[in-house]
Amino acid sequence: MIKLRLLLVLFVVGYVLVYVKLFYLQTFNSLSSNANYVKTEKIQPSRGKISDRHLLPLAVNQIKYRLYVEPKHIGDKEQLVQRLAPSLSLSEASLEARIDMSKNWVSVAAGISPEMRRQIMKLKLNGVGFGEEPDRFYPEASLSAHLLGFVGKNAAGGAVGYFGVEGYYDKELTGLGGVVRSEQDLLGRPIFLGIQEKIDAENGRDLVLTIDNSVQAIIKGRLKNAMESYQAQQGCVIVVDPNNLEVLGLSCLPDFDPTTYYQFDEALYKNPAISNLYEPGSTFKPMVVAAALSDKAIKPNDTFEEAGPVTIGEYNIRTWDDKYEGKVSVTRILEKSSNVGMVAIGARLGNQKLYQALEKYGFGSPTGIDLQGEVGGYLKPKNQWYPIDFATATFGQGIAVTPIQMVKAFASIINGGNLFQPHVVKKLVSDHDEQTIPVKSLGRSVDAKTSEIIKRMLEATVNNGEVHWAKPAGYRIGGKTGTAQIAIKGHYDASKTIASFIGFVPVDQPKFLVLTILWEPKASQWGSETAAPLFFDIAKDLIVYYNISPDE
Amino acid sequence: MKKNNLPLTQITIIIILLLVVANIYLFVRGMYLGDDISRFETKTQQLQQENIELEKKVLAAESLEHAASVAATLGFTSKSQPYSLESLKYAFNR
């Protein structure tokens, strides 16, 4: 009994000693008085990945490192600089300048790859450490640069998406950060019985695009060749499914590599397909004809007088070749791309209804495509239009539109009259669910019968146009060329044009619609000799890719 | 009274001793678990980093850009147009 009591006393004394020591350590000891036992750390969410419609990756995450130095722990600064500078490809002088010995922590270099980090760690340098920095990697480099955009930094140093889908869906891609509060000992080990709280990070959502990587590769390759052949300043190709306005491919040149965007001129970041305004020229004519047919202002078999130039106020409007055929049908007006004929059709439609048609097609407003940086174009208020403005609008001059607006409007006249919002993202996928972006209908532009009529007219335009193209035999293709002069300081420069072609295959049930635009081609200023051959090259490739069987 | 208290006192002392031993055991186990958690967290982070690096390498190797670059190096022809589109009569036996 006495022994048991003695044992108890010993344990009690032992406990008291432990408590006294703990009290001393926590209250009087300088090391522990500075210690903060509860550490709060943010959990960085992973940025969502971006893939094409077949789930091929277009944007994924990679890790880069920031190299930092703790000047108080490096020892010999000169030796450190001598050993570290070659690995960083920096001069010793500039590395030495970065290391401020009066500071506790200095950032020396960012964007260090894992391989470089391993090499530097082998040097076993004191006072040198690495901080992880999430970064973005684009496996296809510049293939879809304007579509994707890039991830840069904001003023606070945080990652932010700019342009394209990286910019438009930045919030969805970023996700929500988490927090972990952990009670740790002086050595940084978690105290198991202490505070351990965690709010998990919610990773960003993955995007599945409507884009087809193969279509993207096809159009970019053809566009690059065309830019070289025709010596154009700039070019764009847009491919859509006209039945739902899913963008299958969008490529503009010159472009940039999103992984190393900072090495390129900022002017290249803007996507010309949604941010550049241009005068569409004759590619606009089918829209006006469709509006006139739908309104019953004209009938398909109507004829018009094309005797010579038309005078509107002080202006004379001529055909592109100054040749006149007398009586011409509506189809013939499109086949020969007669400006005089279009003015006559516009007059039958009426200025009021012409303006209403332009608004109905969506010109002057953004299409709402889910890419950052879209501009809406400009449609002057009707009361500011002069008679010459209404006349020139019928053949696509004097109005400014974006390429995507043209695609949206043109698609509506060949798909039965349905206006859809173009879109690039098909699905948003998270860990818990999948959200499909529905096709957004914006009403009708023309009636279904008009759509069938205009398709036949556009087929005739391809078959009987002034230039005979190398179109794939056995396939029925519809389309229209456009050659618009560029307005410079209030006057049109006859030597500078925007050449374009918009077409679709096959005529009966269009599977794809392609718009090709070349700015200031030097080899020839005409759309029929530059943008049109580019369209047919692309069409041939897409016919094979989509396995479209011939009509004839 | 005294005789009844003796076994109770003994039991109390034994319980206290057992609790003390259990306390020390749990405390030490907790320390080791904390060590293990730290180690596993570091290991998990390393594996995640390796995973991301490997994924990047695989995607770069699988990309169309890489394939095009290798094809260009190997001199693959780009003239692989299917001629059947221009000469359908052969397909249709006309």
XYZ file of C-alpha atoms in Angstrom, chain A residues 80 83-87 117-126:
16
model
C 26.516 31.578 -54.432
C 27.590 28.813 -58.819
C 24.008 29.894 -59.483
C 24.343 32.341 -62.384
C 25.191 29.751 -65.098
C 22.132 27.637 -64.210
C 15.044 23.174 -60.446
C 16.498 19.689 -60.154
C 19.830 20.916 -61.567
C 19.954 23.813 -59.094
C 19.017 21.568 -56.156
C 21.980 19.333 -57.003
C 24.236 22.315 -56.291
C 23.093 22.101 -52.621
C 23.235 25.854 -52.074
C 22.387 27.279 -48.650
